[in-house]
């Protein structure tokens, strides 16, 4: 998993991401900078370990792409079997989110209206809402929903 320059220092998790996870996980705890750096290094090493093992499993099964099953097998073979049920839950959540995204994209495609036309209609709706200055919020909401239904949005 070396980069094109061969320098493993480039292969770390962004520090900002780790800081965010620490703050969300331990909001009332102060963590020293060297401890944060240690967490970054541990995370990077863990990912390297799991991905290397998953790659070996993938190669043994004569596949060219590491699949979630290879990662799960790697966790098991490296002694991290206790993580597998949670990993499977997260995997299922990711699949659900991806499916919803695909369905949302296909709904737009199934409308048969080019993206430029949808954008034009959206801008037209925004302009109409801006021109309703004297109406109260409830009235605007009802009219806006009417236009959404009218334009099949």
Coordinates of C-alpha atoms in Angstrom, one line a residue:
X1 CA 0.0 0.0 0.0
X2 CA 2.8 2.4 -0.7
X3 CA 2.3 5.6 -2.6
X4 CA 3.9 6.3 -5.9
X5 CA 6.8 7.9 -4.2
X6 CA 7.2 4.9 -1.9
X7 CA 6.8 7.0 1.2
X8 CA 4.4 5.5 3.8
X9 CA 4.2 8.9 5.7
X10 CA 1.7 10.0 3.0
X11 CA -0.7 7.2 4.0
X12 CA -2.4 8.6 7.1
X13 CA -5.9 9.5 8.0
X14 CA -6.4 13.2 8.0
X15 CA -5.9 14.6 11.4
X16 CA -9.0 16.7 11.2
X17 CA -11.1 13.5 10.8
X18 CA -9.5 12.0 13.9
X19 CA -10.0 15.2 15.9
X20 CA -13.7 15.2 14.9
X21 CA -14.2 11.6 15.9
X22 CA -12.5 12.2 19.2
X23 CA -14.7 15.2 19.9
X24 CA -17.8 13.3 19.0
X25 CA -16.8 10.2 21.0
X26 CA -15.4 12.0 24.1
X27 CA -16.9 15.5 24.1
X28 CA -15.8 16.4 27.7
X29 CA -12.3 14.9 27.6
X30 CA -9.2 16.8 26.6
X31 CA -6.7 14.8 24.5
X32 CA -3.1 15.8 24.2
X33 CA -1.7 16.4 20.8
X34 CA 0.8 13.5 21.1
X35 CA -2.1 11.3 22.0
X36 CA -4.0 12.4 19.0
X37 CA -1.0 11.7 16.8
X38 CA -0.8 8.3 18.4
X39 CA -4.4 7.6 17.5
X40 CA -3.8 8.7 13.9
X41 CA -0.8 6.3 13.7
X42 CA -2.7 3.4 15.3
X43 CA -5.7 3.9 12.9
X44 CA -3.4 4.1 9.9
X45 CA -1.6 0.9 11.0
X46 CA -4.9 -0.9 11.7
X47 CA -6.2 0.0 8.2
X48 CA -2.9 -1.1 6.7
X49 CA -3.0 -4.4 8.5
X50 CA -6.6 -5.2 7.6
X51 CA -6.2 -4.1 4.0
X52 CA -3.0 -6.2 3.5
X53 CA -4.7 -9.3 5.0
X54 CA -7.8 -8.7 2.9
X55 CA -5.6 -8.3 -0.2
X56 CA -3.9 -11.7 0.6
X57 CA -7.3 -13.4 1.0
X58 CA -8.5 -11.8 -2.2
X59 CA -5.4 -13.0 -4.1
X60 CA -5.8 -16.5 -2.7
X61 CA -9.4 -16.6 -4.0
X62 CA -8.0 -15.5 -7.4
X63 CA -10.0 -12.3 -7.4
X64 CA -8.8 -8.9 -8.5
X65 CA -11.0 -6.7 -6.3
X66 CA -11.2 -6.8 -2.5
X67 CA -14.8 -7.3 -1.5
X68 CA -16.4 -6.7 1.9
X69 CA -16.3 -10.5 2.5
X70 CA -12.5 -10.4 2.1
X71 CA -12.3 -7.6 4.8
X72 CA -14.6 -9.6 7.1
X73 CA -12.4 -12.7 6.6
X74 CA -9.3 -10.6 7.3
X75 CA -10.8 -9.3 10.6
X76 CA -11.5 -12.9 11.6
X77 CA -8.1 -14.2 10.7
X78 CA -6.3 -11.4 12.5
X79 CA -8.3 -12.0 15.7
X80 CA -10.8 -9.2 15.4
X81 CA -13.8 -11.4 15.2
X82 CA -15.6 -9.5 17.8
X83 CA -15.9 -6.5 15.4
X84 CA -17.6 -8.6 12.6
X85 CA -21.2 -8.2 13.7
X86 CA -20.9 -4.4 13.9
X87 CA -19.0 -4.3 10.6
X88 CA -21.9 -6.3 8.9
X89 CA -24.4 -3.8 10.3
X90 CA -22.4 -0.8 8.9
X91 CA -22.0 -2.6 5.6
X92 CA -25.8 -3.1 5.4
X93 CA -26.3 0.6 6.2
X94 CA -23.9 1.6 3.5
X95 CA -25.7 -0.6 1.0
X96 CA -29.1 0.9 2.0
X97 CA -27.8 4.4 1.5
X98 CA -26.2 3.5 -1.8
X99 CA -29.5 2.0 -3.0
X100 CA -31.5 5.1 -1.9
X101 CA -29.1 7.3 -3.9
X102 CA -29.4 5.1 -7.0
X103 CA -33.2 5.2 -6.7
X104 CA -33.2 9.0 -6.3
X105 CA -31.0 9.4 -9.3
X106 CA -33.1 7.0 -11.4
X107 CA -36.3 8.9 -10.4
X108 CA -34.9 12.1 -11.9
X109 CA -33.8 10.2 -15.0
X110 CA -37.2 8.5 -15.3
X111 CA -38.9 12.0 -15.5
X112 CA -37.6 12.3 -19.0
X113 CA -36.9 16.0 -18.4
X114 CA -33.3 17.2 -19.1
X115 CA -31.4 18.5 -16.2
X116 CA -31.2 22.0 -17.7
X117 CA -35.0 22.1 -18.0
X118 CA -35.4 21.0 -14.3
X119 CA -33.0 23.7 -13.3
X120 CA -34.9 26.3 -15.3
X121 CA -38.2 25.1 -13.6
X122 CA -36.6 25.3 -10.2
X123 CA -35.4 28.9 -10.8
X124 CA -38.9 29.8 -12.0
X125 CA -40.4 28.4 -8.8
X126 CA -37.9 30.3 -6.7
X127 CA -38.8 33.5 -8.6
X128 CA -42.5 33.0 -8.0
X129 CA -41.9 32.4 -4.3
X130 CA -39.9 35.7 -4.1
X131 CA -42.7 37.5 -5.8
X132 CA -45.2 36.4 -3.1
X133 CA -43.9 39.1 -0.7
X134 CA -47.2 40.1 0.8
X135 CA -48.4 36.5 1.6
X136 CA -47.9 34.8 4.9
X137 CA -45.7 31.7 5.3
X138 CA -48.6 29.2 5.3
X139 CA -50.0 30.6 2.1
X140 CA -46.6 30.5 0.4
X141 CA -46.1 26.9 1.6
X142 CA -49.4 25.8 0.1
X143 CA -48.7 27.5 -3.2
X144 CA -45.1 26.2 -3.3
X145 CA -46.4 22.6 -2.7
X146 CA -48.9 23.2 -5.5
X147 CA -46.1 24.2 -7.9
X148 CA -44.1 21.2 -6.9
X149 CA -47.0 18.9 -7.7
X150 CA -47.7 20.8 -10.9
X151 CA -44.1 20.3 -12.1
X152 CA -43.9 16.7 -10.8
X153 CA -41.0 17.6 -8.5

